[in-house]
Amino acid sequence: DVKVTQSSRYLVKRTGEKVFLECVQDMDHENMFWYRQDPGLGLRLIYFSYDVKMKEKGDIPEGYSVSREKKERFSLILESASTNQTSMYLCASSTSGTLYEQYFGPGTRLTVT
Amino acid sequence: AQSVTQLGSHVSVSEGALVLLRCNYSSSVPPYLFWYVQYPNQGLQLLLKYTSAATLVKGINGFEAEFKKSETSFHLTKPSAHMSDAAEYFCAVSHPNFNKFYFGSGTKLNVKP
């Protein structure tokens, strides 16, 4: 079974802190994704990566950056956390090709106070 | 451009009743369509997917969905609801490049005893 793990299930940070969210997948997938999930808005894509050291902006990249130094690991960075970044963050991975589904991690619920 | 619309943010059914969750899509290319389920405090799990083979797709837990090109719909159904089906359901369409997904805003299914 594909496994996608995220470093924390719950995280509380203060405004202005730098926040790292880490995601690891164990199925040698090429593609990795970061979403945020907010009530009534569904999932919105922040960034995705289709190869090591490659990244593409999603629909809401402002205030975020990402890093992919190894194929299995994709990090989301909040350079200076703000209260409007309080959300559920979901990582996903998939193999290349549009026929293939994305596999999701359990999510990190981030609260910025 | 691709997009997904889920009609009804909340649906309530009685145990044993038919479940019908609606999804309409728009796509400039032949779509690949997916339904995911999210149980509380968990990530998303694939229920089923349509990839241009049979228009009636069967998934896990007794769910199925029918692709109707003329109606641009991909509604999710289950003949008899079970209490364990209470969750949030997301419809998604994939983009031909980089397996990028567009998710609907989600429908929360409540199952009454």
CSV table of C-alpha atoms in Angstrom, one decimal:
chain,number,residue,atom,x,y,z
A,1,ASP,CA,0.0,0.0,0.0
A,2,VAL,CA,1.0,3.5,-0.7
A,3,LYS,CA,1.9,5.4,2.4
A,4,VAL,CA,2.0,9.2,2.7
A,5,THR,CA,3.0,10.5,6.0
A,6,GLN,CA,3.1,14.1,7.4
A,7,SER,CA,5.3,15.2,10.2
A,8,SER,CA,2.6,16.5,12.5
A,9,ARG,CA,-1.1,16.0,12.9
A,10,TYR,CA,-1.6,19.1,14.9
A,11,LEU,CA,0.6,22.2,15.1
A,12,VAL,CA,0.2,25.5,16.9
A,13,LYS,CA,2.5,28.4,15.9
A,14,ARG,CA,2.7,32.1,16.6
A,15,THR,CA,2.3,34.9,14.1
A,16,GLY,CA,5.5,35.6,12.4
A,17,GLU,CA,7.1,32.2,13.0
A,18,LYS,CA,8.7,30.2,10.2
A,19,VAL,CA,6.8,26.9,9.9
A,20,PHE,CA,7.9,23.7,8.2
A,21,LEU,CA,5.5,21.0,7.2
A,22,GLU,CA,7.1,17.8,5.9
A,23,CYS,CA,5.6,15.1,3.8
A,24,VAL,CA,7.2,11.7,2.9
A,25,GLN,CA,5.9,9.1,0.5
A,26,ASP,CA,7.2,5.6,0.2
A,27,MET,CA,6.1,4.6,-3.4
A,28,ASP,CA,8.7,6.3,-5.5
A,29,HIS,CA,6.1,8.7,-6.9
A,30,GLU,CA,7.2,11.4,-9.3
A,31,ASN,CA,4.5,14.0,-8.4
A,32,MET,CA,3.9,15.5,-5.0
A,33,PHE,CA,1.3,18.1,-4.0
A,34,TRP,CA,0.4,20.5,-1.1
A,35,TYR,CA,-3.2,21.6,-0.6
A,36,ARG,CA,-4.9,23.5,2.0
A,37,GLN,CA,-8.5,22.6,3.0
A,38,ASP,CA,-10.9,25.1,4.4
A,39,PRO,CA,-14.7,24.6,5.1
A,40,GLY,CA,-16.8,25.3,2.1
A,41,LEU,CA,-13.8,25.9,-0.2
A,42,GLY,CA,-12.7,22.3,-0.8
A,43,LEU,CA,-9.1,21.6,-1.5
A,44,ARG,CA,-6.9,24.4,-3.0
A,45,LEU,CA,-3.6,23.6,-4.5
A,46,ILE,CA,-0.7,25.5,-3.1
A,47,TYR,CA,2.3,24.0,-4.9
A,48,PHE,CA,3.2,20.8,-6.7
A,49,SER,CA,6.4,19.1,-7.8
A,50,TYR,CA,6.8,16.7,-10.6
A,51,ASP,CA,10.5,15.9,-10.0
A,52,VAL,CA,13.3,16.5,-7.6
A,53,LYS,CA,14.2,20.2,-7.3
A,54,MET,CA,11.2,21.1,-9.6
A,55,LYS,CA,8.2,23.0,-8.4
A,56,GLU,CA,5.2,24.7,-9.9
A,57,LYS,CA,2.8,27.2,-8.3
A,58,GLY,CA,-0.7,26.1,-7.7
A,59,ASP,CA,-3.7,28.3,-7.3
A,60,ILE,CA,-2.8,29.9,-4.0
A,61,PRO,CA,1.0,30.1,-3.6
A,62,GLU,CA,1.3,33.4,-1.9
A,63,GLY,CA,2.9,33.2,1.5
A,64,TYR,CA,4.2,29.7,0.9
A,65,SER,CA,7.3,28.1,-0.5
A,66,VAL,CA,8.3,24.5,-1.0
A,67,SER,CA,11.4,22.4,-1.2
A,68,ARG,CA,12.0,19.0,-2.8
A,69,GLU,CA,15.6,17.9,-2.4
A,70,LYS,CA,14.8,14.1,-2.4
A,71,LYS,CA,12.2,12.3,-4.4
A,72,GLU,CA,10.3,11.0,-1.4
A,73,ARG,CA,10.2,14.2,0.6
A,74,PHE,CA,8.3,17.5,-0.1
A,75,SER,CA,8.3,20.3,2.4
A,76,LEU,CA,5.9,23.2,2.7
A,77,ILE,CA,7.4,26.4,4.3
A,78,LEU,CA,5.5,29.3,5.7
A,79,GLU,CA,8.1,32.0,5.9
A,80,SER,CA,6.2,34.2,8.3
A,81,ALA,CA,3.0,32.6,9.5
A,82,SER,CA,-0.1,34.6,9.7
A,83,THR,CA,-3.5,33.9,11.2
A,84,ASN,CA,-5.1,33.5,7.8
A,85,GLN,CA,-2.9,30.5,7.2
A,86,THR,CA,-4.7,28.6,10.0
A,87,SER,CA,-6.0,25.6,8.0
A,88,MET,CA,-5.8,21.9,7.4
A,89,TYR,CA,-2.8,21.1,5.1
A,90,LEU,CA,-2.9,18.0,3.0
A,91,CYS,CA,0.0,16.4,1.2
A,92,ALA,CA,-0.5,14.0,-1.7
A,93,SER,CA,1.6,12.1,-4.2
A,94,SER,CA,1.0,10.3,-7.5
A,95,THR,CA,2.8,8.6,-10.2
A,96,SER,CA,3.1,10.4,-13.6
A,97,GLY,CA,0.1,10.5,-15.9
A,98,THR,CA,-3.4,11.8,-15.7
A,99,LEU,CA,-5.0,8.4,-15.1
A,100,TYR,CA,-3.4,7.9,-11.8
A,101,GLU,CA,-5.1,8.9,-8.6
A,102,GLN,CA,-3.5,11.0,-5.9
A,103,TYR,CA,-2.7,9.4,-2.5
A,104,PHE,CA,-3.2,11.6,0.5
A,105,GLY,CA,-1.5,11.9,3.9
A,106,PRO,CA,-3.6,12.3,7.1
A,107,GLY,CA,-3.2,16.1,7.1
A,108,THR,CA,-1.7,18.6,9.5
A,109,ARG,CA,-4.1,21.0,11.3
A,110,LEU,CA,-2.2,24.2,11.7
A,111,THR,CA,-3.3,26.9,14.1
A,112,VAL,CA,-1.6,30.3,13.9
A,113,THR,CA,-2.2,32.5,17.0
B,1,ALA,CA,-10.1,25.0,-18.2
B,2,GLN,CA,-11.3,22.4,-15.7
B,3,SER,CA,-13.6,22.9,-12.8
B,4,VAL,CA,-16.0,20.9,-10.6
B,5,THR,CA,-19.3,21.8,-9.0
B,6,GLN,CA,-20.8,19.8,-6.2
B,7,LEU,CA,-24.4,20.6,-5.6
B,8,GLY,CA,-25.3,20.6,-1.9
B,9,SER,CA,-22.7,21.2,0.7
B,10,HIS,CA,-24.8,19.0,3.1
B,11,VAL,CA,-26.9,15.9,2.3
B,12,SER,CA,-28.8,14.0,5.0
B,13,VAL,CA,-30.3,10.5,4.4
B,14,SER,CA,-31.8,7.8,6.6
B,15,GLU,CA,-30.0,4.6,7.1
B,16,GLY,CA,-31.0,2.2,4.3
B,17,ALA,CA,-32.0,5.0,1.9
B,18,LEU,CA,-30.5,5.8,-1.5
B,19,VAL,CA,-27.4,8.1,-1.4
B,20,LEU,CA,-27.1,10.5,-4.3
B,21,LEU,CA,-24.2,13.1,-4.3
B,22,ARG,CA,-24.1,15.3,-7.3
B,23,CYS,CA,-21.0,16.4,-9.3
B,24,ASN,CA,-20.9,18.4,-12.5
B,25,TYR,CA,-17.7,19.2,-14.3
B,26,SER,CA,-16.4,21.4,-17.1
B,27,SER,CA,-13.4,20.4,-19.1
B,28,SER,CA,-11.8,21.6,-22.3
B,29,VAL,CA,-10.4,18.1,-22.9
B,30,PRO,CA,-11.8,14.6,-22.2
B,31,PRO,CA,-11.9,14.4,-18.4
B,32,TYR,CA,-10.7,11.9,-15.9
B,33,LEU,CA,-13.0,12.0,-12.9
B,34,PHE,CA,-12.6,10.9,-9.4
B,35,TRP,CA,-14.6,10.6,-6.1
B,36,TYR,CA,-12.8,10.7,-2.8
B,37,VAL,CA,-14.1,10.3,0.7
B,38,GLN,CA,-12.7,11.9,3.8
B,39,TYR,CA,-13.6,10.7,7.3
B,40,PRO,CA,-13.2,13.1,10.2
B,41,ASN,CA,-9.6,14.0,10.9
B,42,GLN,CA,-8.2,11.9,8.1
B,43,GLY,CA,-6.8,12.4,4.6
B,44,LEU,CA,-8.7,11.7,1.4
B,45,GLN,CA,-9.3,8.1,0.2
B,46,LEU,CA,-10.1,7.2,-3.4
B,47,LEU,CA,-13.6,5.8,-3.8
B,48,LEU,CA,-13.6,5.3,-7.6
B,49,LYS,CA,-12.3,6.8,-10.8
B,50,TYR,CA,-13.5,7.2,-14.4
B,51,THR,CA,-10.8,7.1,-17.1
B,52,SER,CA,-12.8,6.8,-20.4
B,53,ALA,CA,-13.5,3.1,-20.2
B,54,ALA,CA,-16.9,1.9,-18.9
B,55,THR,CA,-19.3,4.9,-18.1
B,56,LEU,CA,-20.6,3.1,-15.0
B,57,VAL,CA,-17.8,2.8,-12.5
B,58,LYS,CA,-18.0,0.7,-9.4
B,59,GLY,CA,-15.9,1.7,-6.3
B,60,ILE,CA,-15.3,0.6,-2.8
B,61,ASN,CA,-17.9,0.3,-0.1
B,62,GLY,CA,-20.8,-0.2,-2.5
B,63,PHE,CA,-20.5,3.1,-4.2
B,64,GLU,CA,-20.8,3.7,-7.9
B,65,ALA,CA,-20.8,6.6,-10.3
B,66,GLU,CA,-22.0,7.1,-13.9
B,67,PHE,CA,-20.3,9.4,-16.4
B,68,LYS,CA,-22.8,11.2,-18.5
B,69,LYS,CA,-21.1,13.3,-21.2
B,70,SER,CA,-24.3,14.9,-22.4
B,71,GLU,CA,-25.0,16.2,-18.9
B,72,THR,CA,-21.4,16.8,-17.9
B,73,SER,CA,-22.1,14.9,-14.7
B,74,PHE,CA,-20.5,12.2,-12.6
B,75,HIS,CA,-22.9,11.7,-9.7
B,76,LEU,CA,-22.1,9.3,-6.9
B,77,THR,CA,-24.7,6.8,-5.7
B,78,LYS,CA,-25.1,4.0,-3.2
B,79,PRO,CA,-28.4,2.0,-3.0
B,80,SER,CA,-28.5,1.7,0.7
B,81,ALA,CA,-26.8,4.1,3.2
B,82,HIS,CA,-25.0,2.8,6.2
B,83,MET,CA,-24.1,4.8,9.3
B,84,SER,CA,-20.4,4.3,8.4
B,85,ASP,CA,-20.9,6.2,5.2
B,86,ALA,CA,-21.1,9.5,7.1
B,87,ALA,CA,-18.2,11.5,5.8
B,88,GLU,CA,-17.3,14.3,3.4
B,89,TYR,CA,-17.1,13.4,-0.3
B,90,PHE,CA,-15.1,15.2,-2.9
B,91,CYS,CA,-15.4,15.1,-6.7
B,92,ALA,CA,-12.3,15.9,-8.7
B,93,VAL,CA,-11.3,16.3,-12.3
B,94,SER,CA,-7.7,15.9,-13.5
B,95,HIS,CA,-5.8,18.1,-15.8
B,96,PRO,CA,-3.8,16.4,-18.6
B,97,ASN,CA,-0.6,18.0,-17.5
B,98,PHE,CA,1.3,16.9,-14.4
B,99,ASN,CA,-1.8,15.0,-13.0
B,100,LYS,CA,-3.0,18.3,-11.5
B,101,PHE,CA,-6.4,17.8,-9.9
B,102,TYR,CA,-9.3,20.3,-9.4
B,103,PHE,CA,-11.5,19.4,-6.5
B,104,GLY,CA,-15.1,20.4,-5.8
B,105,SER,CA,-16.0,22.1,-2.6
B,106,GLY,CA,-17.2,18.8,-1.0
B,107,THR,CA,-20.5,17.4,0.3
B,108,LYS,CA,-20.9,16.3,3.8
B,109,LEU,CA,-23.1,13.2,4.1
B,110,ASN,CA,-25.1,12.7,7.3
B,111,VAL,CA,-26.8,9.3,7.8
B,112,LYS,CA,-29.7,9.3,10.3
B,113,PRO,CA,-30.5,6.1,12.2
